[in-house]
Amino acid sequence: MHSIMPVFGTRPEAIKMAPVINALEDSPLFRCIVTVTGQHRAMLDQVNELFGIVPDHDLNILQQGQSLSGILTRTVDGLEALFAHTRPDVVLVQGDTTTSTAAAVAAFYHGIPVVHVEAGLRSGNPLSPFPEEANRKITGQIASLHLAPTRASKANLLAEGVNAADIVVTGNTVIDALLAIVGKELPFSDPELERVAATGRKVLLVTTHRRENQGDAMRGVGRALARIADAEPDLVIVLPAHKNPVVREAVLPALAGRPNVLVTEPLAYGEFTRLLSLAHLVLTDSGGVQEEAPSLGKPVLVMRDNTERPEAVDAGTVTLIGTDEDRIVTEVDRLLNDREHYDSMATAVNPYGDGSAAARTVAAISELLGVGSRLGEFTS
Ligand code: UD1
Ligand code: UDP
């Protein structure tokens, strides 16, 4: 039996790794050594709990106001100590966080093959998203197997000289997670949210956390939301606030005292996907939310100037609007008040996955280890 060590540390990695871990644990071929860095804490633990994942090792690295170098060094040091007595056959990392790149580097230094889930996303700008664009490129340099979610991400890897035989297009595992959870209609733990759901009022769902948007841009987002709330009293703006105090200090002051703005703690994934499915539209700078909302037919305004996820932009359900305060107000107003425009964006599309990404991932790993063969690739 081969041992596979998934290493992850943040909320989106946990969500996207969960279907893979569940599939590995169901396979008689593999033993899974689940390792979390704890780059996030509450936001990580609530995902593991939902998917029934109990980590075997927890590096517990989170510090308030942590630096990128601190995340990197504490992860490498923690894995170094772990690899001294636990040597997996493969280390599995997901995406582009500093946890994932640090884990890939630590494994590479120990001669352990790295498998990269969600490989090949590229914005083309090393400063946006920062540091994620550089993180995923570094991991791409040292991975033995690249699991690209889409054909476009495979093309990015080929253009960088990655061997075609080392790439498999799997679809994104976030769609596996979404499909497993969204139908469950889990209750909201915040009674205010249950009231919002019961009234049937239009919901604008907002999330923001990107490092390059912190500061002035995020303060502008707060002011834009306040203007929208005042102009649209029948609308409810729901903002599950990221745990990062830097984000909260920038966005929340402008929203204080507005009766149609509901700020919540980070929602458990089941609650968030329920909110996503009842929302009228979504305003976000999140990567994962950009991938999930299109499959539920929700128009998404992305508060970034570029994206490494062009598929839903091409399909017409996502628009990149940047972070300019006036532009945010104008674009939300247009979606709320121009029915034709809304309908043109509210088409359910699934460019990111079909729910079988985890099965393709496990099959590709079995081929890498010589105990199986890959499945047919995802085509959107
Ligand atoms: C990280 C990832 C980013 C990913 C995001 C998902 C890096 C460099 N960044 O950014 O790619 O999109 O996660 O949310 O890897 N905090 C808590 N508890 C938590 C989580 C965060 O208190 O459960 C606070 C801490 O004060 C921490 C701060 O949030 O210092 C920032 O967390 P960090 O992981 O450094 O950055 P994110 O912006 O969350
Ligand atoms: N999410 C969640 N609860 C929330 C906000 C988001 O479960 O309160 C989920 C969301 O469905 C998506 C993921 O978290 O799958 C996105 O995480 P985040 O925006 O923090 O990171 P990114 O995807 O930008 O790296």
CSV table of C-alpha atoms in Angstrom, one decimal, residues 201-202 204 225-237 260-261 329 332-337:
chain,number,residue,atom,x,y,z
A,201,ARG,CA,-35.3,39.5,-0.3
A,202,LYS,CA,-32.6,39.9,-3.0
A,204,LEU,CA,-25.9,40.6,-2.7
A,225,LEU,CA,-21.1,48.8,-0.3
A,226,ALA,CA,-22.4,51.6,1.9
A,227,ARG,CA,-23.6,53.5,-1.1
A,228,ILE,CA,-25.3,50.5,-2.6
A,229,ALA,CA,-27.0,49.7,0.7
A,230,ASP,CA,-28.4,53.3,0.9
A,231,ALA,CA,-29.6,53.3,-2.7
A,232,GLU,CA,-31.2,49.9,-2.6
A,233,PRO,CA,-33.1,49.5,0.7
A,234,ASP,CA,-34.9,46.3,-0.4
A,235,LEU,CA,-31.6,44.6,-1.0
A,236,VAL,CA,-29.7,42.7,1.7
A,237,ILE,CA,-25.9,42.8,1.5
A,260,ASN,CA,-29.7,46.1,5.2
A,261,VAL,CA,-26.0,45.0,5.7
A,329,VAL,CA,-21.6,50.9,-7.6
A,332,VAL,CA,-24.0,46.3,-9.1
A,333,ASP,CA,-26.7,48.9,-10.1
A,334,ARG,CA,-26.7,47.6,-13.6
A,335,LEU,CA,-27.2,44.0,-12.5
A,336,LEU,CA,-30.0,45.0,-10.1
A,337,ASN,CA,-31.9,47.2,-12.5
